[in-house]
CSV table of C-alpha atoms in Angstrom, one decimal:
chain,number,residue,atom,x,y,z
A,23,MET,CA,131.6,74.9,7.8
A,24,ALA,CA,131.9,78.3,6.1
A,25,SER,CA,128.2,78.9,6.6
A,26,SER,CA,128.5,78.0,10.3
A,27,CYS,CA,131.3,80.5,10.7
A,28,GLU,CA,129.4,83.1,8.8
A,29,PHE,CA,126.3,82.5,11.0
A,30,LEU,CA,128.4,82.7,14.2
A,31,PHE,CA,130.1,85.9,13.0
A,32,THR,CA,126.7,87.4,12.2
A,33,PHE,CA,125.3,86.4,15.6
A,34,LEU,CA,128.3,87.9,17.4
A,35,LEU,CA,128.0,91.1,15.4
A,36,TYR,CA,124.3,91.3,16.2
A,37,LEU,CA,125.0,90.6,19.9
A,38,SER,CA,127.7,93.3,20.1
A,39,ASN,CA,125.4,95.8,18.5
A,40,TYR,CA,122.7,94.9,20.9
A,41,CYS,CA,125.0,95.4,23.8
A,42,LEU,CA,126.1,98.7,22.6
A,43,ILE,CA,122.6,99.9,22.2
A,44,TYR,CA,120.9,98.3,25.2
A,45,GLY,CA,123.7,97.1,27.4
A,46,THR,CA,124.5,100.4,29.0
A,47,TRP,CA,122.5,101.0,32.1
A,48,ASN,CA,119.3,102.9,31.4
A,49,THR,CA,117.5,104.5,34.3
A,50,LYS,CA,114.2,104.4,32.3
A,51,ASP,CA,114.1,100.7,33.2
A,52,TYR,CA,113.7,101.7,36.8
A,53,LEU,CA,111.4,104.7,36.4
A,54,LYS,CA,109.1,104.8,39.4
A,55,ARG,CA,105.8,105.9,38.0
A,56,GLU,CA,104.2,106.8,41.4
A,57,HIS,CA,106.9,109.4,41.9
A,58,THR,CA,107.0,110.8,38.4
A,59,PHE,CA,105.3,113.9,37.1
A,60,VAL,CA,105.1,114.3,33.3
A,61,LYS,CA,102.8,115.8,30.7
A,62,PRO,CA,99.8,115.8,30.3
A,63,TYR,CA,99.6,116.0,34.1
A,64,GLN,CA,96.4,114.0,34.2
A,65,ASP,CA,97.2,111.5,36.9
A,66,ASN,CA,96.2,112.0,40.6
A,67,LEU,CA,99.6,111.4,42.2
A,68,TRP,CA,100.4,115.0,43.0
A,69,ASP,CA,99.0,117.8,45.1
A,70,PHE,CA,99.2,121.6,44.4
A,71,ILE,CA,99.2,124.4,46.9
A,72,GLY,CA,99.4,128.2,46.9
A,73,SER,CA,99.7,130.1,43.7
A,74,THR,CA,100.5,127.0,41.6
A,75,MET,CA,98.8,127.0,38.2
A,76,VAL,CA,98.7,123.9,35.9
A,77,THR,CA,98.9,124.3,32.1
A,78,ASN,CA,99.3,121.8,29.2
A,79,GLN,CA,103.0,122.5,29.0
A,80,TYR,CA,104.2,123.2,32.6
A,81,VAL,CA,103.2,123.8,36.2
A,82,ARG,CA,103.8,127.3,37.3
A,83,LEU,CA,104.6,127.5,41.0
A,84,THR,CA,104.7,131.3,41.0
A,85,PRO,CA,103.9,133.9,38.4
A,86,ASP,CA,106.2,136.9,37.8
A,87,HIS,CA,104.4,138.8,40.5
A,88,GLN,CA,105.3,139.9,44.0
A,89,SER,CA,104.6,138.0,47.2
A,90,LYS,CA,103.6,134.6,45.7
A,91,GLN,CA,104.1,131.1,47.0
A,92,GLY,CA,103.4,127.8,45.3
A,93,GLY,CA,104.2,124.1,45.7
A,94,LEU,CA,103.9,120.7,44.0
A,95,TRP,CA,104.0,117.6,46.2
A,96,ASN,CA,103.9,113.9,45.5
A,97,LYS,CA,101.2,112.0,47.4
A,98,HIS,CA,103.2,108.8,47.9
A,99,PRO,CA,106.2,108.3,50.3
A,100,VAL,CA,109.5,107.1,48.8
A,101,PHE,CA,110.5,103.6,50.1
A,102,VAL,CA,113.5,103.4,47.7
A,103,ARG,CA,117.0,103.5,49.4
A,104,ASP,CA,119.0,104.5,46.3
A,105,TRP,CA,117.4,106.9,43.8
A,106,GLU,CA,117.9,109.6,41.3
A,107,MET,CA,115.5,112.4,40.4
A,108,HIS,CA,115.6,114.5,37.2
A,109,VAL,CA,113.8,117.8,37.2
A,110,HIS,CA,113.0,119.7,34.1
A,111,PHE,CA,112.5,123.3,35.2
A,112,LYS,CA,112.4,126.9,34.0
A,113,VAL,CA,113.0,130.1,35.8
A,114,HIS,CA,112.4,133.3,33.9
A,115,GLY,CA,110.9,136.7,34.2
A,116,SER,CA,110.9,140.4,33.1
A,117,GLY,CA,113.6,141.5,35.6
A,118,LYS,CA,117.0,142.3,34.1
A,119,GLU,CA,118.9,143.3,37.1
A,120,LEU,CA,116.6,142.6,40.0
A,121,PHE,CA,114.7,139.3,40.4
A,122,GLY,CA,114.0,136.5,42.9
A,123,ASP,CA,113.5,134.8,45.1
A,124,GLY,CA,114.0,131.2,43.9
A,125,MET,CA,112.7,127.7,44.2
A,126,ALA,CA,113.5,124.5,46.1
A,127,LEU,CA,113.4,120.7,45.6
A,128,TRP,CA,112.5,118.7,48.7
A,129,TYR,CA,112.8,115.2,50.1
A,130,THR,CA,111.2,115.7,53.5
A,131,LYS,CA,109.0,114.2,56.2
A,132,GLU,CA,106.6,117.0,55.8
A,133,ARG,CA,104.5,117.8,52.7
A,134,LEU,CA,102.0,120.5,51.6
A,135,THR,CA,103.5,123.0,54.0
A,136,GLN,CA,103.9,126.7,53.1
A,137,GLY,CA,106.5,128.9,54.7
A,138,ASP,CA,109.4,131.4,54.4
A,139,VAL,CA,111.9,129.0,52.8
A,140,PHE,CA,111.3,129.3,49.1
A,141,GLY,CA,107.6,128.7,49.6
A,142,SER,CA,107.9,125.9,52.2
A,143,LYS,CA,108.5,125.5,55.9
A,144,ASP,CA,111.5,126.3,57.9
A,145,TYR,CA,112.9,123.8,60.4
A,146,PHE,CA,112.0,121.0,58.0
A,147,THR,CA,113.1,117.3,58.3
A,148,GLY,CA,115.0,115.9,55.4
A,149,LEU,CA,116.8,117.2,52.3
A,150,ALA,CA,116.4,120.5,50.4
A,151,ILE,CA,118.0,121.6,47.2
A,152,PHE,CA,117.8,125.4,46.9
A,153,LEU,CA,117.9,127.3,43.6
A,154,ASP,CA,118.5,130.8,44.9
A,155,THR,CA,118.1,133.6,42.3
A,156,TYR,CA,117.7,136.5,44.7
A,157,SER,CA,119.8,139.2,43.1
A,158,ASN,CA,119.9,141.9,45.8
A,159,HIS,CA,121.8,140.3,48.7
A,160,ASN,CA,123.4,142.5,51.3
A,161,GLY,CA,127.1,142.1,52.3
A,162,PRO,CA,130.0,140.4,50.5
A,163,HIS,CA,129.8,136.8,49.4
A,164,ASN,CA,132.3,134.6,47.6
A,165,HIS,CA,129.7,133.4,45.1
A,166,GLY,CA,127.3,134.9,42.6
A,167,HIS,CA,123.7,134.2,41.8
A,168,PRO,CA,121.8,132.1,40.7
A,169,TYR,CA,123.2,129.7,43.2
A,170,ILE,CA,122.4,126.0,43.9
A,171,SER,CA,123.0,124.5,47.4
A,172,ALA,CA,121.9,121.6,49.6
A,173,MET,CA,120.9,121.4,53.2
A,174,ILE,CA,120.1,118.4,55.5
A,175,ASN,CA,117.9,119.2,58.5
A,176,ASN,CA,116.6,117.1,61.4
A,177,GLY,CA,114.0,119.7,62.3
A,178,SER,CA,116.3,121.8,64.5
A,179,LEU,CA,118.1,124.0,62.0
A,180,HIS,CA,117.0,127.4,60.7
A,181,TYR,CA,117.5,128.4,57.1
A,182,ASP,CA,118.9,132.0,57.1
A,183,HIS,CA,118.0,133.8,53.9
A,184,ASP,CA,120.1,136.8,54.8
A,185,ARG,CA,123.2,134.6,54.8
A,186,ASP,CA,122.1,132.7,51.7
A,187,GLY,CA,121.9,129.7,54.0
A,188,THR,CA,125.6,129.2,53.8
A,189,HIS,CA,125.9,128.6,57.5
A,190,THR,CA,123.9,125.4,57.2
A,191,GLU,CA,124.6,124.3,53.6
A,192,LEU,CA,126.4,121.1,52.6
A,193,ASN,CA,127.9,122.5,49.5
A,194,GLY,CA,126.9,124.6,46.5
A,195,CYS,CA,127.8,126.0,43.1
A,196,GLU,CA,126.9,128.9,40.8
A,197,SER,CA,124.6,128.0,37.9
A,198,GLN,CA,123.3,130.4,35.2
A,199,PHE,CA,119.9,128.7,34.7
A,200,ARG,CA,117.7,131.7,34.6
A,201,ASN,CA,116.1,133.2,31.4
A,202,LYS,CA,117.3,130.4,29.0
A,203,ASN,CA,115.5,129.8,25.8
A,204,TYR,CA,116.3,126.1,25.9
A,205,ASP,CA,115.7,123.2,28.4
A,206,THR,CA,117.3,123.5,31.9
A,207,LEU,CA,117.5,120.4,34.0
A,208,LEU,CA,118.8,119.3,37.4
A,209,ALA,CA,119.6,115.8,38.7
A,210,VAL,CA,119.7,114.8,42.4
A,211,ARG,CA,121.3,111.4,43.1
A,212,TYR,CA,121.4,109.7,46.4
A,213,THR,CA,123.2,106.4,46.8
A,214,ASP,CA,125.8,104.8,49.2
A,215,ASN,CA,125.3,107.7,51.6
A,216,THR,CA,126.4,110.1,48.9
A,217,LEU,CA,124.5,113.1,47.5
A,218,THR,CA,125.4,114.3,44.0
A,219,VAL,CA,123.7,117.3,42.3
A,220,SER,CA,124.3,117.9,38.6
A,221,THR,CA,122.9,120.3,36.1
A,222,ASP,CA,122.3,120.5,32.4
A,223,VAL,CA,121.8,124.2,31.8
A,224,ASP,CA,124.2,124.9,28.9
A,225,ASP,CA,122.2,123.3,26.1
A,226,LYS,CA,124.9,120.5,25.7
A,227,GLY,CA,122.7,117.6,26.6
A,228,THR,CA,125.2,116.3,29.3
A,229,TRP,CA,125.2,116.4,33.0
A,230,LYS,CA,127.7,118.7,34.7
A,231,GLU,CA,128.5,118.0,38.4
A,232,CYS,CA,127.6,120.8,40.7
A,233,PHE,CA,128.8,119.2,43.9
A,234,LYS,CA,129.1,115.8,45.6
A,235,VAL,CA,128.9,115.2,49.4
A,236,SER,CA,129.4,112.0,51.2
A,237,GLY,CA,128.4,111.0,54.7
A,238,ILE,CA,124.7,111.8,54.1
A,239,LYS,CA,122.0,109.7,55.9
A,240,LEU,CA,118.5,109.9,54.6
A,241,PRO,CA,115.6,107.7,55.7
A,242,THR,CA,113.0,106.1,53.5
A,243,GLY,CA,109.4,107.1,53.7
A,244,TYR,CA,109.8,110.8,53.0
A,245,PHE,CA,108.0,112.8,50.2
A,246,ILE,CA,109.4,114.6,47.2
A,247,GLY,CA,108.2,118.0,46.2
A,248,ALA,CA,109.0,121.4,44.7
A,249,SER,CA,108.2,124.9,45.9
A,250,ALA,CA,108.9,128.5,45.0
A,251,ALA,CA,108.4,132.0,46.3
A,252,THR,CA,108.6,135.6,45.3
A,253,GLY,CA,108.9,138.7,47.5
A,254,GLU,CA,109.5,142.3,46.5
A,255,LEU,CA,111.3,140.7,43.5
A,256,ALA,CA,109.7,138.1,41.3
A,257,ASP,CA,110.1,135.5,38.6
A,258,ASN,CA,108.1,132.7,36.9
A,259,HIS,CA,109.1,129.4,38.5
A,260,ASP,CA,108.0,126.5,36.3
A,261,ILE,CA,108.2,122.7,36.6
A,262,VAL,CA,108.0,120.9,33.3
A,263,SER,CA,108.6,117.3,34.6
A,264,VAL,CA,109.9,115.3,37.5
A,265,LYS,CA,111.3,111.8,36.8
A,266,PHE,CA,112.2,109.6,39.7
A,267,TYR,CA,114.4,106.5,39.2
A,268,GLU,CA,115.2,103.6,41.5
A,269,LEU,CA,118.9,102.7,41.2
A,270,ASP,CA,119.9,99.1,41.0
A,271,ILE,CA,122.4,98.9,43.8
A,272,THR,CA,123.5,95.8,45.7
A,273,HIS,CA,123.6,96.1,49.4
A,274,LYS,CA,125.1,93.8,52.1
A,275,LYS,CA,122.7,91.0,52.9
A,276,ASP,CA,123.4,91.2,56.7
A,277,ASP,CA,122.3,94.9,56.8
A,278,THR,CA,119.3,94.9,59.2
A,279,THR,CA,119.0,98.6,59.6
A,280,ASP,CA,115.5,100.0,59.6
A,281,TYR,CA,116.0,102.9,57.1
A,282,SER,CA,112.5,104.3,57.8
A,283,LYS,CA,113.6,105.2,61.3
A,284,ILE,CA,117.0,106.8,60.9
A,285,ILE,CA,117.4,110.6,61.4
A,286,PRO,CA,118.5,112.8,58.6
A,287,GLU,CA,122.2,113.6,59.1
A,288,ALA,CA,125.2,115.0,57.4
A,289,ALA,CA,128.8,114.2,58.5
A,290,LYS,CA,130.0,117.7,57.6
A,291,ALA,CA,128.9,120.9,56.1
A,292,ALA,CA,130.6,123.3,53.7
A,293,ALA,CA,133.5,125.4,55.0
A,294,PRO,CA,132.6,128.8,56.4
A,295,ARG,CA,132.2,131.5,53.8
A,296,VAL,CA,133.4,135.1,53.7
A,297,HIS,CA,130.7,137.3,55.1
A,298,SER,CA,130.5,140.8,56.6
A,299,ASP,CA,130.2,140.9,60.4
A,300,ASP,CA,126.8,139.4,61.2
A,301,PRO,CA,124.6,142.2,62.6
A,302,GLU,CA,122.6,142.0,65.8
A,303,PRO,CA,118.9,141.6,65.1
A,304,GLY,CA,117.5,145.0,64.5
A,305,PHE,CA,116.9,147.6,61.8
A,306,PHE,CA,120.0,146.8,59.6
A,307,SER,CA,119.5,143.0,59.8
A,308,GLY,CA,117.6,141.3,57.0
A,309,ARG,CA,117.1,142.2,53.4
A,310,MET,CA,117.3,145.8,52.3
A,311,THR,CA,113.6,146.4,51.6
A,312,GLY,CA,112.3,149.5,49.9
A,313,TRP,CA,111.1,151.3,52.9
A,314,LYS,CA,114.4,150.6,54.7
A,315,LEU,CA,116.4,152.0,51.8
A,316,LEU,CA,114.2,155.1,51.6
A,317,LEU,CA,114.6,155.8,55.3
A,318,ILE,CA,118.3,155.3,55.1
A,319,ILE,CA,118.5,157.8,52.2
A,320,ILE,CA,116.4,160.4,54.1
A,321,LEU,CA,118.5,160.0,57.2
A,322,SER,CA,121.7,160.3,55.1
A,323,VAL,CA,120.4,163.5,53.6
A,324,ILE,CA,119.5,164.9,57.1
A,325,GLY,CA,122.9,163.8,58.4
A,326,VAL,CA,124.7,165.6,55.5
A,327,GLY,CA,122.6,168.7,56.2
A,328,VAL,CA,123.3,168.6,59.9
A,329,CYS,CA,127.1,168.2,59.3
A,330,GLY,CA,127.0,171.0,56.8
A,331,MET,CA,125.2,173.3,59.2
A,332,VAL,CA,127.6,172.4,62.0
A,333,GLY,CA,130.6,173.1,59.7
A,334,PHE,CA,129.1,176.4,58.7
A,335,LEU,CA,128.6,177.5,62.3
A,336,VAL,CA,132.1,176.5,63.3
A,337,TYR,CA,133.5,178.4,60.3
A,338,SER,CA,131.4,181.5,61.1
A,339,ASN,CA,132.6,181.4,64.8
A,340,LYS,CA,136.2,181.3,63.6
A,341,GLN,CA,135.7,184.2,61.3
A,342,ASP,CA,134.1,186.2,64.1
A,343,TYR,CA,137.0,185.3,66.4
A,344,ARG,CA,139.5,186.5,63.9
A,345,SER,CA,137.6,189.7,63.2
A,346,LYS,CA,137.6,190.5,67.0
A,347,ARG,CA,141.3,189.8,67.3
A,348,PHE,CA,142.3,192.3,64.6
A,349,TYR,CA,139.7,195.0,65.5
């Protein structure tokens, strides 16, 4: 009897230890290999475009040079309804005060497209997560940089760089992920019509929620990718790995929706942000490029000179007038 109790106790102890170790849900059990990108980067599941360079340790979307664009795109569409994507990335460069522009993660209908939105196309269809590092924005904003934000597009919306995309963003948060000497990671989770973006950029080994937005509708059959761009300012934008997980979520059995045909949609966007008055399209709209700044300085100097000359002439006329009065 004692031996039977001892055996039962040992068995229960073993079972409890097993549950503690393996019982917690582990996304690795649901890793989707066809959507995963890890070292040594030898499989043929991904395409590269633009300035992208593959090494043994990372894929560099852009080097720390001006006017570069690069992209990394999965070849297979995602037919999973509930998913989570972990991206190990690194943004770094020689710039101390001025750097940019940034990178983006995509879940879109289009793939292998280059354009003005962090190296990919504007008016896209799907989801974009922007990691904006551009450090020379014009006008007041109520957030700093680097800045992470999300946007849902059905192909009709324009991403406005000069407003940081805040007129079309779902939500966002500041995140100091640039120039770190340790791993920086980002997680994008989509389940139950809810998008959650989290970061691990503080070397703590834990996820910190950046933002969560409900009322998001995303179809299946889109592609995942990453892109980056530099302009007059630059940075290295590296992807170390992409891990894509299918989430084990139970859905209603009577749901007959064809999720491959729904249109990307967001129930609401972020509240309007504080901006300076939006300028009409013209010289002073857009980013303050070098030639614009130089021209403004020249015009300012000329203006000051003209004002000084006018002031001198007015003063001289007054002196002449006074002299004539007392002559």
